[in-house]
Coordinates of C-alpha atoms in Angstrom, one line a residue:
M27 CA -16.1 -0.4 9.3
D28 CA -18.0 -3.7 9.4
N29 CA -20.9 -4.1 11.8
F30 CA -21.0 -7.2 14.0
N31 CA -17.5 -8.4 14.4
S32 CA -17.1 -11.6 16.4
K33 CA -17.9 -15.2 15.9
H34 CA -17.9 -15.5 19.7
L35 CA -20.9 -13.2 20.1
S36 CA -24.5 -14.3 19.7
A37 CA -26.4 -13.6 16.5
Q38 CA -29.1 -11.8 18.4
I39 CA -30.0 -8.2 17.8
P40 CA -28.1 -6.0 20.4
Q41 CA -30.0 -5.3 23.6
V42 CA -27.4 -2.9 25.1
V43 CA -26.2 -0.2 22.8
I44 CA -23.5 2.3 23.8
M45 CA -23.3 5.5 21.9
M46 CA -19.6 6.4 21.9
G47 CA -17.4 9.1 20.6
V48 CA -16.0 12.5 21.5
S49 CA -18.0 15.3 23.0
G50 CA -20.2 17.0 20.6
S51 CA -20.8 14.0 18.4
G52 CA -24.5 13.8 19.3
K53 CA -24.5 10.8 21.7
S54 CA -27.2 12.1 24.0
T55 CA -29.4 13.5 21.2
I56 CA -29.3 10.2 19.2
M57 CA -29.9 8.2 22.4
K58 CA -33.1 10.1 23.0
H59 CA -34.3 9.5 19.4
L60 CA -33.5 5.8 19.6
V61 CA -35.4 5.2 22.8
S62 CA -38.3 7.2 21.6
S63 CA -38.7 5.7 18.1
W64 CA -36.7 2.4 17.9
R65 CA -36.2 -0.8 19.7
P66 CA -35.2 -4.5 19.1
S67 CA -37.9 -6.5 17.4
S68 CA -37.8 -8.9 20.4
S69 CA -38.7 -6.2 22.9
S70 CA -42.2 -5.1 23.7
T71 CA -41.2 -2.1 25.8
P72 CA -39.1 1.0 25.1
A73 CA -35.4 0.9 25.6
V74 CA -34.2 2.6 28.8
P75 CA -31.7 5.5 28.4
I76 CA -28.6 5.8 30.6
E77 CA -26.7 9.1 30.4
G78 CA -23.1 8.3 31.2
D79 CA -22.1 11.8 32.0
D80 CA -24.5 11.8 34.9
L81 CA -22.5 9.0 36.5
H82 CA -19.2 10.9 36.7
P83 CA -18.0 11.5 40.2
A84 CA -18.0 15.2 41.3
A85 CA -14.2 15.2 41.1
N86 CA -14.3 14.3 37.4
V87 CA -16.9 17.0 36.7
A88 CA -14.8 19.6 38.5
K89 CA -11.7 18.6 36.4
M90 CA -13.5 18.8 33.1
R91 CA -15.2 22.0 34.0
S92 CA -11.8 23.6 34.7
G93 CA -10.5 22.4 31.3
T94 CA -8.3 19.6 32.7
P95 CA -8.4 16.3 30.8
L96 CA -9.3 13.2 32.7
T97 CA -6.7 10.5 33.2
D98 CA -7.2 6.7 33.1
V99 CA -7.3 6.7 36.9
D100 CA -10.1 9.2 36.8
R101 CA -12.1 7.2 34.2
M102 CA -12.0 3.7 35.6
P103 CA -14.3 4.3 38.6
W104 CA -16.7 6.1 36.2
L105 CA -16.7 3.1 33.8
D106 CA -17.4 0.8 36.7
A107 CA -20.4 3.0 37.6
V108 CA -21.6 2.8 34.0
A109 CA -21.3 -1.0 33.9
T110 CA -23.1 -1.3 37.2
E111 CA -26.0 0.8 35.9
I112 CA -26.2 -1.3 32.7
I113 CA -26.4 -4.5 34.7
R114 CA -29.1 -2.9 37.0
V115 CA -31.3 -1.8 34.1
R116 CA -30.8 -4.8 31.9
S117 CA -31.8 -7.0 34.8
M118 CA -35.3 -5.6 34.4
G119 CA -35.5 -7.2 30.9
T120 CA -35.5 -4.0 28.9
A121 CA -33.1 -2.9 26.1
V122 CA -30.7 -0.2 27.1
V123 CA -29.1 2.7 25.2
V124 CA -26.1 4.3 27.0
T125 CA -24.0 7.4 26.3
C126 CA -20.4 6.9 27.1
S127 CA -17.4 8.4 25.3
A128 CA -15.4 5.1 25.6
L129 CA -12.6 6.7 23.6
R130 CA -9.9 4.0 24.1
R131 CA -10.0 0.3 23.4
V132 CA -9.1 -0.4 27.1
Y133 CA -12.1 1.6 28.2
R134 CA -14.4 -0.4 25.9
A135 CA -12.8 -3.7 27.1
H136 CA -13.2 -2.6 30.7
L137 CA -16.9 -2.0 30.2
A138 CA -17.4 -5.3 28.4
I139 CA -15.6 -7.2 31.2
S140 CA -17.4 -5.4 34.0
A141 CA -20.8 -5.9 32.4
A142 CA -20.3 -9.5 31.5
P143 CA -22.1 -11.8 30.6
I144 CA -24.2 -9.0 29.0
E145 CA -23.1 -8.3 25.4
L146 CA -22.4 -4.7 24.5
C147 CA -22.6 -3.1 21.2
F148 CA -20.6 0.1 20.7
V149 CA -21.9 2.6 18.1
Y150 CA -19.1 5.0 17.0
M151 CA -20.4 8.4 16.1
D152 CA -17.9 9.5 13.4
M153 CA -18.0 13.1 12.2
P154 CA -15.5 15.7 10.9
E155 CA -13.5 17.7 13.5
R156 CA -14.7 21.0 12.2
E157 CA -18.3 20.0 12.8
L158 CA -17.5 18.8 16.3
Q159 CA -15.8 22.1 17.1
A160 CA -18.8 24.1 15.8
R161 CA -21.2 22.1 17.8
L162 CA -19.3 22.4 21.0
E163 CA -18.9 26.2 20.6
K164 CA -22.7 26.5 20.3
R165 CA -23.6 24.2 23.2
A166 CA -24.6 25.8 26.4
G167 CA -25.1 24.4 29.9
H168 CA -22.6 21.5 29.7
Y169 CA -19.5 21.2 31.9
M170 CA -17.3 20.0 29.0
P171 CA -15.6 23.0 27.4
A172 CA -14.9 23.1 23.7
R173 CA -11.2 23.5 24.3
L174 CA -11.0 19.9 25.6
L175 CA -12.0 18.5 22.1
A176 CA -8.4 18.4 21.0
S177 CA -7.4 16.2 24.0
Q178 CA -10.4 13.9 23.4
L179 CA -9.4 13.5 19.7
A180 CA -5.9 12.7 20.7
T181 CA -7.1 10.1 23.2
L182 CA -9.6 8.6 20.7
E183 CA -8.8 5.1 19.4
V184 CA -11.2 4.5 16.5
P185 CA -12.9 1.1 17.1
D186 CA -11.4 -1.7 15.0
P187 CA -13.7 -4.7 14.6
T188 CA -10.8 -6.9 13.4
V189 CA -9.2 -6.8 16.9
E190 CA -12.0 -5.8 19.3
T191 CA -13.8 -9.1 19.4
E192 CA -15.1 -9.0 23.0
Y193 CA -18.0 -6.9 22.0
R194 CA -19.8 -5.6 18.9
V195 CA -18.6 -2.5 17.0
V196 CA -20.7 -0.4 14.6
G197 CA -19.4 2.7 12.9
V198 CA -21.9 5.4 11.8
P199 CA -20.6 8.3 9.7
V200 CA -22.4 11.5 10.6
A201 CA -22.4 14.1 7.9
P202 CA -23.1 17.8 8.9
E203 CA -26.3 17.9 6.9
M204 CA -27.8 14.9 8.7
G205 CA -30.5 15.7 11.3
P206 CA -30.9 13.7 14.5
G207 CA -33.7 11.6 13.1
D208 CA -31.5 10.7 10.1
V209 CA -28.6 9.7 12.3
A210 CA -30.9 7.7 14.6
A211 CA -32.3 5.9 11.6
A212 CA -28.8 5.1 10.3
V213 CA -27.9 3.7 13.8
A214 CA -31.1 1.7 14.0
K215 CA -30.5 0.2 10.6
A216 CA -26.9 -0.7 11.5
I217 CA -27.9 -2.5 14.7
G218 CA -31.1 -4.1 13.3
W219 CA -33.6 -2.2 15.5
I220 CA -37.2 -1.5 14.2
R221 CA -39.2 1.7 14.2
V222 CA -42.0 1.9 16.7
N223 CA -42.8 5.6 16.9
Q224 CA -42.2 8.8 14.9
V225 CA -40.4 11.7 16.6
D226 CA -41.4 15.1 15.4

């Protein structure tokens, strides 16, 4: 997958990065590493994290907790809430790192339209299904059960930079042996962010 994909987008380093992919792909963990150790060279302050899962309405959380997959009707108000939070935080002049599954092209396009004129950069966390399943089975304290992975993978539309030109798309393959710092470094390299701090 190529990195920046549209002649209609600016050539600037991304200021709003959305860590996307199915549950268990490490979106939240990598977001924490990015905001702690990396930022755009044009920014003098740390990026601000936005945890997309925290913006789900209670009804969505209840459905997922029960093992019921969300529908498009369920997801659209959530995506609107994510876009609203992006606009709010970006208005303060800081870079932003967001976690949001954004599994389908229509979801990514909806976010891009709702957050316009802010440019979005989606980073697709790509890893083998077996590793995803193993991670979810080990994870505790999250309302997303491992049994919903299959439905998420069925819903997933891998970003295609040849047709998704309303925003930037970056694909980062995640191998099982890569630690969070390694993945964050790979993401930062792909989006052109610089290191500002070292996470233990």
